[in-house]
Each structure stands twice: as structure tokens, then as C-alpha cells.
mmCIF file of C-alpha atoms in Angstrom:
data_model
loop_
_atom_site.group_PDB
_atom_site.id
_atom_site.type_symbol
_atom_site.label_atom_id
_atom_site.label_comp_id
_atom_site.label_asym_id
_atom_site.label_seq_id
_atom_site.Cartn_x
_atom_site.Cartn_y
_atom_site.Cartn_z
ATOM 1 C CA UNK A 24 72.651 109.758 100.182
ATOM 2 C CA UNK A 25 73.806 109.565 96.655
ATOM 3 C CA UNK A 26 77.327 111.369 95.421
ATOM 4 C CA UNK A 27 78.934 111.538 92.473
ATOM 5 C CA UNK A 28 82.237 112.945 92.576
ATOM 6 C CA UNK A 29 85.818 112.877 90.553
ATOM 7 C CA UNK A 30 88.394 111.884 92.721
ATOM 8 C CA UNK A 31 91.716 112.805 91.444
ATOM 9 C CA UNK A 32 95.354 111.513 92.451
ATOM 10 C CA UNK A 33 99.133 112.468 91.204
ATOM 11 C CA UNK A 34 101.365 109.767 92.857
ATOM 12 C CA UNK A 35 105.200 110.297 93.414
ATOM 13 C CA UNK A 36 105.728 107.793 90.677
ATOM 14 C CA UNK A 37 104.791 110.383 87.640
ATOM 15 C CA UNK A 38 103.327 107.762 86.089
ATOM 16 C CA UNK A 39 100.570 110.262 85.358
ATOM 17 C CA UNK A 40 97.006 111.806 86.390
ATOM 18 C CA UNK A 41 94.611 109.666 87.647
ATOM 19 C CA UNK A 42 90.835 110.652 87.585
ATOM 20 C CA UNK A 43 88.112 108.267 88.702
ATOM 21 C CA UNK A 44 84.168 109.111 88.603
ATOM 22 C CA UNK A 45 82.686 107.411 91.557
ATOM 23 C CA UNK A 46 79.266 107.105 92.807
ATOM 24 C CA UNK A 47 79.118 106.846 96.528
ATOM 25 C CA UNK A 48 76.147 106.013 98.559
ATOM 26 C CA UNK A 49 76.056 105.837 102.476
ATOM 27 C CA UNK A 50 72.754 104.094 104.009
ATOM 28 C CA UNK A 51 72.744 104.233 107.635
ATOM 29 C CA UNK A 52 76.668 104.791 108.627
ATOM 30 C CA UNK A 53 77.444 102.160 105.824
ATOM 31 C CA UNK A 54 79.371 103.329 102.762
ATOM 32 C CA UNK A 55 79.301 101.819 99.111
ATOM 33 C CA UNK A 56 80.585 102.592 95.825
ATOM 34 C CA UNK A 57 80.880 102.141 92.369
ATOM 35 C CA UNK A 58 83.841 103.216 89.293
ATOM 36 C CA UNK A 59 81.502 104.486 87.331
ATOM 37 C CA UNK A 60 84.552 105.802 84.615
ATOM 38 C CA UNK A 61 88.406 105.713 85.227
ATOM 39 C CA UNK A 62 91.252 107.248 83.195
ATOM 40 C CA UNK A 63 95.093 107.569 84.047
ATOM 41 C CA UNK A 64 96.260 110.806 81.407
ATOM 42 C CA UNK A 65 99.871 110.087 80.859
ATOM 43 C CA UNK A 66 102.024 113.217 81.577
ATOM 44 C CA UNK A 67 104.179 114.704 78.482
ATOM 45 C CA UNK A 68 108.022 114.716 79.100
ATOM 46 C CA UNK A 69 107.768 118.608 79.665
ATOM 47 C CA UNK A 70 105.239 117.940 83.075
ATOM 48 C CA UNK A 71 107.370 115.054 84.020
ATOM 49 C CA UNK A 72 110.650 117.268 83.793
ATOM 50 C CA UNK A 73 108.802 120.477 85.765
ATOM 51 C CA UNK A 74 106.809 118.360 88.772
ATOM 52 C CA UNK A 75 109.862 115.973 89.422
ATOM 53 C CA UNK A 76 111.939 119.666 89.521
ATOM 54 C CA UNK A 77 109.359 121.770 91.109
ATOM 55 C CA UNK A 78 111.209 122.276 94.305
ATOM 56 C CA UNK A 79 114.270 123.616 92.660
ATOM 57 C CA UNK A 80 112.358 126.756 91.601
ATOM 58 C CA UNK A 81 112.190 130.080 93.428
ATOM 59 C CA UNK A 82 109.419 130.691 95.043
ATOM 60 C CA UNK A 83 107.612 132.668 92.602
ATOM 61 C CA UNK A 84 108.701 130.005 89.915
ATOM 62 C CA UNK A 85 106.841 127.625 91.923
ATOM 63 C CA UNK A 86 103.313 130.117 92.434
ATOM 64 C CA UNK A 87 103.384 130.311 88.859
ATOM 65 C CA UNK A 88 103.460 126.633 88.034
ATOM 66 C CA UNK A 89 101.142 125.800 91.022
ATOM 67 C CA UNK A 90 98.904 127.684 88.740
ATOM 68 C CA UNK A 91 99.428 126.052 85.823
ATOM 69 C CA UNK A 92 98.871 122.364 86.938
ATOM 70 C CA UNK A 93 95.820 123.500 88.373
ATOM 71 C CA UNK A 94 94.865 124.537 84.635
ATOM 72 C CA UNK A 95 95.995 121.612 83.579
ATOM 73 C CA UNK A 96 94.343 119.331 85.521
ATOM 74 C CA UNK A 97 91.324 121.219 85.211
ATOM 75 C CA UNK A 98 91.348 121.021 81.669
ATOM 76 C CA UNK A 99 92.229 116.934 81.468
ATOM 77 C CA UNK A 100 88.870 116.683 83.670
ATOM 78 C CA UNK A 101 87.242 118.764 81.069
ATOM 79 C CA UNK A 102 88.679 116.502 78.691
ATOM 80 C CA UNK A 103 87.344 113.186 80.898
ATOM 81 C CA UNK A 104 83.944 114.948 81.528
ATOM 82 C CA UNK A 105 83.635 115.252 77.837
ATOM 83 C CA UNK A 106 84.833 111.645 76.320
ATOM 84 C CA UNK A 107 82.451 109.518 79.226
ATOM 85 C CA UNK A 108 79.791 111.797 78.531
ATOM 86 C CA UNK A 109 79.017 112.919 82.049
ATOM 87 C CA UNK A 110 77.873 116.527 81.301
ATOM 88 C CA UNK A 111 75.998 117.591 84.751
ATOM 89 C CA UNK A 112 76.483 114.646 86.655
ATOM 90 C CA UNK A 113 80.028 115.055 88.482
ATOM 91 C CA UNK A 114 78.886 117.069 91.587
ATOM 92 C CA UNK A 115 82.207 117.610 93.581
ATOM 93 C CA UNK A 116 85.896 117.241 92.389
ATOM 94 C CA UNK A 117 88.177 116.033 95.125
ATOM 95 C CA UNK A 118 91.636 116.707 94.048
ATOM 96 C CA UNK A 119 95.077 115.215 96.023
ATOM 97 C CA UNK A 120 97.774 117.544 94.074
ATOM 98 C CA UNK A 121 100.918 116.360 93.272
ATOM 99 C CA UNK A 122 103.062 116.166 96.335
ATOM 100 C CA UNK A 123 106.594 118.467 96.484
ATOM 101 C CA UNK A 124 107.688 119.659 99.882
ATOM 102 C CA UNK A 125 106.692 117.924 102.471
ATOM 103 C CA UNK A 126 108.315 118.796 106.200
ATOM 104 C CA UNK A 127 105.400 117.792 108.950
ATOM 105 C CA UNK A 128 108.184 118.051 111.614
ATOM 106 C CA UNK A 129 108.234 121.511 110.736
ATOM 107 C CA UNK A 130 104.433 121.867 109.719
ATOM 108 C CA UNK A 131 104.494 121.667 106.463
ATOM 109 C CA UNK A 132 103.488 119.697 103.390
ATOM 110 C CA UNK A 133 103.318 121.285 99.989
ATOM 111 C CA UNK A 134 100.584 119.391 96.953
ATOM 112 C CA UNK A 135 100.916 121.725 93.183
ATOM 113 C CA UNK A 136 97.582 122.019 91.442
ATOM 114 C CA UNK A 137 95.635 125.000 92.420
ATOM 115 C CA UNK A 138 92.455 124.049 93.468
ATOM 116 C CA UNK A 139 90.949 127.408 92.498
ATOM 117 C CA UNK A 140 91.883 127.118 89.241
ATOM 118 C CA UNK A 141 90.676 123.543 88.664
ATOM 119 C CA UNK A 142 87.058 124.598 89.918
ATOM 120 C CA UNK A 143 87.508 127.893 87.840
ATOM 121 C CA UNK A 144 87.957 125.823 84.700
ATOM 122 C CA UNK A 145 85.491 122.833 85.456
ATOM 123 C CA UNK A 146 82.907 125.157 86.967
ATOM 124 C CA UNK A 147 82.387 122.049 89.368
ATOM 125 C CA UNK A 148 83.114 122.654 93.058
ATOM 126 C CA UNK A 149 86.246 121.351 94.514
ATOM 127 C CA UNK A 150 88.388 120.109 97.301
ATOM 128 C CA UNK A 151 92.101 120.291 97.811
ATOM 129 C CA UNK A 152 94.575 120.703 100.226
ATOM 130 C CA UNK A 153 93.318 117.216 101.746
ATOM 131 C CA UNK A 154 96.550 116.701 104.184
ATOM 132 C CA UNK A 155 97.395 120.563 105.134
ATOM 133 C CA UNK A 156 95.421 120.651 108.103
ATOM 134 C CA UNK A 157 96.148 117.282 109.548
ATOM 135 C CA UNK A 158 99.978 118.685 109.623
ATOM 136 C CA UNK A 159 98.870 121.551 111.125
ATOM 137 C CA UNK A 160 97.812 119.468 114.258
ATOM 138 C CA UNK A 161 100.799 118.152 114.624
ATOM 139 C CA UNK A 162 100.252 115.177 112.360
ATOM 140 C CA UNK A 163 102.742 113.829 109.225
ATOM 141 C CA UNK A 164 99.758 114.492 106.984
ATOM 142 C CA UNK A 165 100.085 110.891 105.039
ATOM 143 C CA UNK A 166 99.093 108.228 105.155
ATOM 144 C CA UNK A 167 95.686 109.441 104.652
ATOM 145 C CA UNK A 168 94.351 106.904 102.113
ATOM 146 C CA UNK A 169 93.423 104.494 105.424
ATOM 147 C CA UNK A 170 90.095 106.674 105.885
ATOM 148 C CA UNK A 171 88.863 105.270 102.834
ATOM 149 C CA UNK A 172 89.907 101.952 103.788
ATOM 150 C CA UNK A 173 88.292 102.279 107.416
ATOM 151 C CA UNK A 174 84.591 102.628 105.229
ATOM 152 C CA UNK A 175 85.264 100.554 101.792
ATOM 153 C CA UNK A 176 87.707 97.599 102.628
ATOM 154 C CA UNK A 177 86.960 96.734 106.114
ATOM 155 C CA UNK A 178 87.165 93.046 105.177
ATOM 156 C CA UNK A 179 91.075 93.312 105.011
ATOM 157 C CA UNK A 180 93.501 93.763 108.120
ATOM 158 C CA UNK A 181 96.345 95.155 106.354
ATOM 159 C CA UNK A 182 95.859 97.456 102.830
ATOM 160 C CA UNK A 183 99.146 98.178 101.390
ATOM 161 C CA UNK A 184 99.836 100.526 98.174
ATOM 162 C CA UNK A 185 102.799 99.582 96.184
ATOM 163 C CA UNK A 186 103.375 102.962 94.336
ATOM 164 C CA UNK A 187 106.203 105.515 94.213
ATOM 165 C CA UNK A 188 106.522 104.937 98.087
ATOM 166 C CA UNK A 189 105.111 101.998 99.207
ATOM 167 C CA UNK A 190 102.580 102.508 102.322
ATOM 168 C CA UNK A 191 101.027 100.032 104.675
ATOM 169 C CA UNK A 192 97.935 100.571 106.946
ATOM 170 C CA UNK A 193 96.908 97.769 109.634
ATOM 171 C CA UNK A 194 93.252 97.664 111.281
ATOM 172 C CA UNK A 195 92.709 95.700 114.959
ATOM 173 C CA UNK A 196 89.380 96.006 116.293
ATOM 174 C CA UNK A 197 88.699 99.444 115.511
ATOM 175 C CA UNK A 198 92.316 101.021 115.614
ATOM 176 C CA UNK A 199 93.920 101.724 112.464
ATOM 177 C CA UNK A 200 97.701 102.307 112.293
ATOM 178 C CA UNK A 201 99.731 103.241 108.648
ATOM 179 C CA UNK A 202 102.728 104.808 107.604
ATOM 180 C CA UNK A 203 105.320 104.866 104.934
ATOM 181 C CA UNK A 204 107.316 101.805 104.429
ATOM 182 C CA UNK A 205 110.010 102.679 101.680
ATOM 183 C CA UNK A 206 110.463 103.926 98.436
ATOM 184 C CA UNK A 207 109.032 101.434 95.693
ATOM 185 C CA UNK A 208 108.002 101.959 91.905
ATOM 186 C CA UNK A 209 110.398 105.423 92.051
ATOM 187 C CA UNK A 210 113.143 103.358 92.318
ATOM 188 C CA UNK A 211 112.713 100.283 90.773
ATOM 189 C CA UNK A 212 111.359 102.654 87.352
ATOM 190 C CA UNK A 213 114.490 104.389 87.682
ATOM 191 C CA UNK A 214 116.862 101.089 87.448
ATOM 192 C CA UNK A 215 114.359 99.703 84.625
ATOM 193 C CA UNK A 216 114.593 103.058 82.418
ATOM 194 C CA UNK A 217 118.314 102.640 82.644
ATOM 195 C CA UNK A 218 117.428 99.285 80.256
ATOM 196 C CA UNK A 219 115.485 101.563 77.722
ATOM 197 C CA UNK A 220 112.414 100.906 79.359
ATOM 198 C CA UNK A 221 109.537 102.911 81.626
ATOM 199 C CA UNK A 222 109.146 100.195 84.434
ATOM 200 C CA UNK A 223 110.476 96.486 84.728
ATOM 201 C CA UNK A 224 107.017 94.638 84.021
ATOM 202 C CA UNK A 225 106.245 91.774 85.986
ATOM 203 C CA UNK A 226 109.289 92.293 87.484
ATOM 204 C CA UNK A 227 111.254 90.119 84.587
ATOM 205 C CA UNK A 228 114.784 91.872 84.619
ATOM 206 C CA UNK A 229 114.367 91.708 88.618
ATOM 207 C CA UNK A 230 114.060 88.173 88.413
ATOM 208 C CA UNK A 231 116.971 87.525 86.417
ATOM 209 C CA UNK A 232 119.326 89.201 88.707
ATOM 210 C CA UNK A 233 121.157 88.247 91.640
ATOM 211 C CA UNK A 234 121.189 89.538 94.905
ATOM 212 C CA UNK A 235 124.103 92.106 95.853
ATOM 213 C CA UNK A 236 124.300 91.418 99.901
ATOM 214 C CA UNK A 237 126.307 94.908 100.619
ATOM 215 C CA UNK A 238 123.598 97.009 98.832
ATOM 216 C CA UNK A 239 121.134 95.344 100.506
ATOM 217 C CA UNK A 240 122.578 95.634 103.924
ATOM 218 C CA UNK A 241 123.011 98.965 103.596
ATOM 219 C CA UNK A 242 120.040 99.258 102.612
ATOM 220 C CA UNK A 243 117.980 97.681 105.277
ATOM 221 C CA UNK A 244 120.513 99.710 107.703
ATOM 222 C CA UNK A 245 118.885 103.346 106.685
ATOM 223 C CA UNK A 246 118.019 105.119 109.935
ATOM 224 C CA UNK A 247 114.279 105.741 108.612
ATOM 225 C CA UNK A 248 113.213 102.398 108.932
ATOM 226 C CA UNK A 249 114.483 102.239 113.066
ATOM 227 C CA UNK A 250 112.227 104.891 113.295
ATOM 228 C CA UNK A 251 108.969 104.500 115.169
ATOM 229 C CA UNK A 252 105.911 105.063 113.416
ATOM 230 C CA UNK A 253 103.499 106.825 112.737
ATOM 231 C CA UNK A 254 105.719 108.281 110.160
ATOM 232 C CA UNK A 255 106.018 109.593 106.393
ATOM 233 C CA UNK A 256 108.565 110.072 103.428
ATOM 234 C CA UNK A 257 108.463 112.504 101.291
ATOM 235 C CA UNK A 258 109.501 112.185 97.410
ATOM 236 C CA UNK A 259 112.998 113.335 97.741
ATOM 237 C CA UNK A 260 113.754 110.038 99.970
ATOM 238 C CA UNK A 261 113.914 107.758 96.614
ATOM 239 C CA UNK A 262 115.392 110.392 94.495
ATOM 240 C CA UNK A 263 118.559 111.927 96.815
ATOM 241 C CA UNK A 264 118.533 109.093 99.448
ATOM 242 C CA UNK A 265 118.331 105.655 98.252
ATOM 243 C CA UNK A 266 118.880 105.873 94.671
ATOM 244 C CA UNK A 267 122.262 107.568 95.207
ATOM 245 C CA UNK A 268 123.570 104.516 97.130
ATOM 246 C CA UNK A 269 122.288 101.828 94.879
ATOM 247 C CA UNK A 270 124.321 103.398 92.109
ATOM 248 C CA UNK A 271 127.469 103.771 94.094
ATOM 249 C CA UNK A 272 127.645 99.973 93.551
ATOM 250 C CA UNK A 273 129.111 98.695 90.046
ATOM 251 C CA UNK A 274 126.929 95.808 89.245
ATOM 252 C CA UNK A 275 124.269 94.847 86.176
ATOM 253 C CA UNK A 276 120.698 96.629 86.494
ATOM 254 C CA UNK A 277 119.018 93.327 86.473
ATOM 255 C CA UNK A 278 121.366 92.235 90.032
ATOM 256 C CA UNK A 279 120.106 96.051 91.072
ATOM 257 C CA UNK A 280 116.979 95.388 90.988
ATOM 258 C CA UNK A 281 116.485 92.205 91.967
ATOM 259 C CA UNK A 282 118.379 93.706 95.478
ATOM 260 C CA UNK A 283 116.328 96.086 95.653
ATOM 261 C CA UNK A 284 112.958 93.884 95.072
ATOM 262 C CA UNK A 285 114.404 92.089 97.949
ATOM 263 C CA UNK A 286 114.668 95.557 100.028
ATOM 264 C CA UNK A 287 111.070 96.073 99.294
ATOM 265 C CA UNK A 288 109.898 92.774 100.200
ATOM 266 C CA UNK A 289 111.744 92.440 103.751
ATOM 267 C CA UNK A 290 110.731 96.139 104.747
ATOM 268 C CA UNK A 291 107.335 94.956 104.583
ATOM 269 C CA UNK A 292 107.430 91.966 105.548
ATOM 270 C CA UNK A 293 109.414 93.461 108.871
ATOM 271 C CA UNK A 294 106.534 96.294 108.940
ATOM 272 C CA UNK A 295 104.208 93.250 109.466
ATOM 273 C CA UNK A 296 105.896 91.660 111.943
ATOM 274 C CA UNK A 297 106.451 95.026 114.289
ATOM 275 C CA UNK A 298 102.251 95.323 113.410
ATOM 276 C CA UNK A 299 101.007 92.068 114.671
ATOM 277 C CA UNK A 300 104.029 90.514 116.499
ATOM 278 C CA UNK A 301 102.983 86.804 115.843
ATOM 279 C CA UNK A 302 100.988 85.027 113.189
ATOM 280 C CA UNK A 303 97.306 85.558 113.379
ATOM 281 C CA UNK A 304 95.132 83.044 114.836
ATOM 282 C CA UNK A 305 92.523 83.248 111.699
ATOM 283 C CA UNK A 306 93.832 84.106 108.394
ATOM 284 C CA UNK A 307 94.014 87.709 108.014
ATOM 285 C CA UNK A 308 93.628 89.538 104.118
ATOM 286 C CA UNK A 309 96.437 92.016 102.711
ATOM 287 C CA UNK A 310 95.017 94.100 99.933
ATOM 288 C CA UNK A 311 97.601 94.812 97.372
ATOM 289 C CA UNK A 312 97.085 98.238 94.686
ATOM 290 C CA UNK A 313 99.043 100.732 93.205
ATOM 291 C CA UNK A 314 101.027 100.104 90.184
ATOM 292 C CA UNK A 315 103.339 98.117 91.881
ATOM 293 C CA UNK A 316 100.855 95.063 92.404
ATOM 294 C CA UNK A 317 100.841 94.332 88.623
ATOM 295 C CA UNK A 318 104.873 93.334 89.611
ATOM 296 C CA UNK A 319 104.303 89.477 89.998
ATOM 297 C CA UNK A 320 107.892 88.753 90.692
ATOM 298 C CA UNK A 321 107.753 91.842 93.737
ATOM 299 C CA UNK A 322 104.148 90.162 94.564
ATOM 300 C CA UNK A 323 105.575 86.369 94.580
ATOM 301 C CA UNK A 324 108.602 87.861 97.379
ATOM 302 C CA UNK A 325 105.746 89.009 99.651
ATOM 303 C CA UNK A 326 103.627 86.081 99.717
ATOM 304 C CA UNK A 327 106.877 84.378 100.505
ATOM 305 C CA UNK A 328 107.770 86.560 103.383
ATOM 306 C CA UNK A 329 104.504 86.620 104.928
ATOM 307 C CA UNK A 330 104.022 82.827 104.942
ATOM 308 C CA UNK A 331 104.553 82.497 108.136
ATOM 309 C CA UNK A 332 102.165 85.431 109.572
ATOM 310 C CA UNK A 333 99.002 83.367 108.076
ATOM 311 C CA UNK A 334 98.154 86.437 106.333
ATOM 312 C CA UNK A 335 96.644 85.998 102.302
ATOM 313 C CA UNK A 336 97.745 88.565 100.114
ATOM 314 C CA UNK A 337 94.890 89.638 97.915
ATOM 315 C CA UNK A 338 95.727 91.020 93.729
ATOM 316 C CA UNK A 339 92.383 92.541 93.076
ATOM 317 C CA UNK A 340 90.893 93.724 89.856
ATOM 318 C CA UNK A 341 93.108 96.136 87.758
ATOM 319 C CA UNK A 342 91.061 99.020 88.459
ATOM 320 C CA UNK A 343 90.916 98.649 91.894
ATOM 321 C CA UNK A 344 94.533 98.640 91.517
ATOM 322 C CA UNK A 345 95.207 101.432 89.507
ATOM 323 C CA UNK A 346 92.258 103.683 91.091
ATOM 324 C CA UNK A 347 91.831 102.932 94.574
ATOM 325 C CA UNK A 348 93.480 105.966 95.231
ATOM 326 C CA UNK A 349 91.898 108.011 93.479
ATOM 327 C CA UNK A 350 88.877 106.572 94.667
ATOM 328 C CA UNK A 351 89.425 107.512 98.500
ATOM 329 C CA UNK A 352 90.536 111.056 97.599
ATOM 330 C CA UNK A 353 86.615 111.672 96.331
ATOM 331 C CA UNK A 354 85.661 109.737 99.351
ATOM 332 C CA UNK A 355 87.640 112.477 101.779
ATOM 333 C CA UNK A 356 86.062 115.047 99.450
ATOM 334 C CA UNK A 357 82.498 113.472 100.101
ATOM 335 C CA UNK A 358 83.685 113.914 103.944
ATOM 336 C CA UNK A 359 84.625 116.942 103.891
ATOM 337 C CA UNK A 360 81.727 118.567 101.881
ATOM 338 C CA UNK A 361 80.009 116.631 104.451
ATOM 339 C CA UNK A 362 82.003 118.156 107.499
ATOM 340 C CA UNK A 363 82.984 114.910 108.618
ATOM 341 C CA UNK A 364 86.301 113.681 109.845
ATOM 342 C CA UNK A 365 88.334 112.198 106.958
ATOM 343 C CA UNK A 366 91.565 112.121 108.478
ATOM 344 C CA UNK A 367 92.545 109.841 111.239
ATOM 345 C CA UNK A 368 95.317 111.433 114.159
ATOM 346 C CA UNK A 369 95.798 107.078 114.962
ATOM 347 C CA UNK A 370 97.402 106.828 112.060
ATOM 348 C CA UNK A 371 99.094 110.004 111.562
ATOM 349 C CA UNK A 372 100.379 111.450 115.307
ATOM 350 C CA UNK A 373 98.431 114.299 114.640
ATOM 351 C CA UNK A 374 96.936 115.363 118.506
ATOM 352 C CA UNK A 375 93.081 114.748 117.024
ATOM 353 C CA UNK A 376 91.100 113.609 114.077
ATOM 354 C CA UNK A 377 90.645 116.346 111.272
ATOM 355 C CA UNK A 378 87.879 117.282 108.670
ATOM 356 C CA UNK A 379 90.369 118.733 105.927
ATOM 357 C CA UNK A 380 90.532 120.333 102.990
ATOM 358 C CA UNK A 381 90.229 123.851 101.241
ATOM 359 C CA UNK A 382 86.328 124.098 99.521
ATOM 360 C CA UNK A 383 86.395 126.097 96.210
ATOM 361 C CA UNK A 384 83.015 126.709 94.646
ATOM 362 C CA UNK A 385 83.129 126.566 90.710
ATOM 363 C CA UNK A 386 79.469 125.747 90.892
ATOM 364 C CA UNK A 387 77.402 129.732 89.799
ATOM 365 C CA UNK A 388 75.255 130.033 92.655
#
């Protein structure tokens, strides 16, 4: 079977909307696919100010703009429909929301971006709501990316996405195990705008620094990171936990983040070693994506620290990179137009495997 579907993905980073057109096709259990057309819509200063606020509003405050990023987004895939030319071709948008509350010990998770309203204004059914249910079964509703990487990247043992939280999901046989690891790009964009600038690239100003041992002690000493998994951080983590206590320390941005590159680098490379407990007799793979992978200097720290686990890390191509997500939110749209599970309870606690997500038709019938 053939599908052709917009996946669409709002990371905790703000770096903007992605929207991928993807053709899948699955032959016999085995699933393949193509980026057909990819596109990351920068947000305007005015949407970066109202998602990274959205949970200060009162609760109609927040309906309203629920509302409103769903007629946004559905207009920027208007917008993407129109400048790759694919006029009756997209069959099914699959659409992750931009994340805001997000309390799964309490059984609840909270995406903006209506998905009525983005199939009102494409016409072009749609999916949304992707990790509600999973959270309802008792699950942390994230990671839920490793579903996608269960059917398009089996060749890897570990995938890991460097972007506003970094996330890391480890297959053995046929188990798969992920979680959250700790905040990433959120924090390290935060130091590098401090220099006049949107992110730190290739991790230059990071490199330059030194490391400050207290910060990164106390760091490494937050309580999350004892915790077993599976587990899940939600965007307030970088923003009211961590960043707070990296700018209680008076030092240059450059010796911030180059600590805090360090942080990022030993959490994983510790997530590793709790996942596989000794190096691997064959080499394993580690796919790297998310923005974060285009950070050689962050890259070059990992490679170091998993030297010893005989495991390659892999860079692939930059749309891979920037779209995988994306990519795997149409494929749990394809799964879930297809009543199919596209949520796995191994990697998320919840008590069984889930086929989620709300179904809006745009489509006239």
C-alpha cells in the first residue's frame, strides 16, 4: 500500500514548524519511505513569545490560541501544498502539536494546534492528539518517535534526537526501551542568544570555553536523572529547572556552555551505559538527528564518551536530521488511519500498546 501523507512536528526548541511530505509504502509487514518535499517555516517573534508563554494563560486564553495555531498551521500547509505543487496528492495530515503541559503522573499531556481547524482549513483529513491516549493508559506519552524507528531504522541499536530535550531509544532483539535524557538545544540556544546569536553553530563558543566543575556537578546531581526510566520531561524542565542554576554561576557564556556541552555528553553517555551495561560484542550504530547533530563540537564529546561501548555514532544526511521527526509523526498517522498500534507501552510504562490519535475528516465525503 501506497501513502502519501504530511507529517508535521513543533519541537520544544521553537526553532519553528516542520512539515515533511512523505510517501510510505508497506509490502508484506515491511515499511519504506521517501521525503518527497520538506520545509521548516520559521516562527515570527509574536508565535515564539505566545507558545513559549502558553501555559501562563487562563484557560480560556489558552482555548482561544489552541485555535489559532491550528489556523496557523493549517494555513503554512496550505502555503507548502501550494509552493511544491502537490495539489491532490497529500492524502492524510498527521500533526504532533506543539507540546505545553505535560503531567502523565497525573494523566495528562497538553499539544496546541487544533486539529479540527487544521483539517477545516486544508480540507485534507487529519490526525492529532498522537500521545493523549498512551497517557491515558498509564503511560508518560513520549518518547513516541521509537515506533517509527522500530519500522524505518531497524539497522541502528540506539536512535537518539538531539533537540530541545534530547531523547534516546535502545532496541535488543525485539524490545525497544526510550526516554528523555536532558534538556539540550533549549539550553544551549539560550546561553548562545545571550552572545547576539540564535544557536552556538558547530558548537564554536562551546569549544572555546572551559569547564566550570561546580555547575557541572550540580548538574549531573539533579534528582531526574536517578530516576528509573521509562520516563519524560516536559518543556518547563530547561526553562525553570536547569537554566535557572546555570545562571546562578558568574562565569563567561562560552565556559557556560562548554559545561553544559559536557552535561549533555555524560548524561548520554551514562544513559548508554545503564542500556547495555558493557561494550557490545559487534559494533552497534547510534543514529544522531535533530538540530542538535549539526553541533560537531557536542557530536565530537559523544563519540568520545562512547569509545569504549564499541558503539559508531552515525551523522546522517541533513534532512534526515532535520525531518526525521516529522517523518515518524505521518508514519503514526499512517498507523492510526490504519488502526494499528503506533505507540509502544515498552517504552513508555503505559499498561499496553495503543493505536492513538484523534481522526478529523477535512476530506467532503
Amino acid at each position: 500500500m501506497l501513502y502519501r501523507v504530511i507529517g508535521l512536528m513543533s519541537g520544544s526548541s521553537l526553532d519553528g514548524l516542520d512539515i515533511a511530505f512523505i510517501e510510505f509504502d508497506e509490502n508484506r509487514g515491511k515499511w519504506h519511505y521517501e521525503i518527497k518535499a520538506a520545509n521548516c517555516v520559521k516562527y515570527s517573534e509574536d508565535w515564539m513569545h505566545q507558545l513559549a508563554n502558553a501555559t501562563q494563560l487562563n484557560a480560556y486564553e489558552y482555548l482561544l490560541l489552541h485555535s489559532a495555531f491550528g489556523k496557523y498551521v493549517g494555513e503554512q500547509v496550505n502555503t507548502f501544498i501550494e509552493k511544491f505543487n502537490l495539489h491532490h496528492q497529500v492524502q492524510l495530515i498527521a500533526s504532533h502539536g506543539h507540546t505545553t503541559f505535560h503531567a502523565p503522573h497525573l494523566g495528562m499531556t497538553g499539544q496546541l494546534g487544533d486539529g479540527a481547524t487544521i483539517a477545516a482549513q486544508t480540507g485534507i483529513n487529519v490526525v492529532s492528539d498522537l500521545r493523549a491516549l498512551d497517557v491515558a493508559f498509564g503511560g508518560q506519552g513520549a518518547p513516541i518517535v521509537p515506533i517509527g524507528e522500530k519500522w524505518l531504522f531497524n539497522d541502528y541499536s540506539f536512535c537518539l534526537n538531539l533537540g530541545g530535550i534530547a531523547n534516546i531509544s535502545f532496541r535488543e532483539a525485539d524490545k525497544y526501551v526510550a526516554f528523555d535524557v536532558c534538556a539540550a538545544n533549549k539550553i544551549l540556544n539560550l546561553l548562545a542568544q545571550k552572545e547576539g546569536k540564535e544557536y552556538d553553530e558547530g558548537g564554536a563558543i562551546a569549544a572555546s570555553g572551559q569547564i566550570i566543575t561546580p555547575l557541572l556537578t550540580k548538574l549531573n546531581t539533579l534528582d531526574y536523572y536517578a530516576a528509573p526510566f521509562p520516563k519524560s520531561l516536559a518543556n518547563s524542565f530547561g526553562i525553570e529547572t536547569v537554566f535557572p542554576i546555570v545562571e546562578t554561576f558568574e562565569a563567561s557564556t562560552a565556559d557556560k556552555l562548554r559545561t553544559y556541552t559536557e552535561h549533555i555528553s555524560m548524561q548520554l553517555t551514562y544513559s548508554v551505559q545503564q542500556l547495555i551495561k558493557r561494550p557490545m560484542a559487534d559494533t552497534g550504530k547510534l543514529l544522531v538527528t535533530g538540530g542538535g547533530a549539526f553541533n560537531s563540537f557536542l557530536i565530537k564529546k559523544l563519540q568520545e564518551g562512547l569509545q569504549s561501548y564499541n558503539l559508531a555514532v552515525t551523522v546522517p544526511d541533513a534532512t534526515l536530521i532535520n525531518y526525521k521527526e516529522a517523518l515518524v509523526m505521518g508514519l503514526m498517522g499512517v498507523l492510526r488511519w490504519r488502526e494499528e498500534y503506533n505507540v509502544m507501552h515498552t517504552v513508555t510504562g503505559a499498561t499496553r500498546n495503543s493505536i492513538g490519535g484523534a481522526v478529523w475528516i477535512g476530506q467532503e465525503a
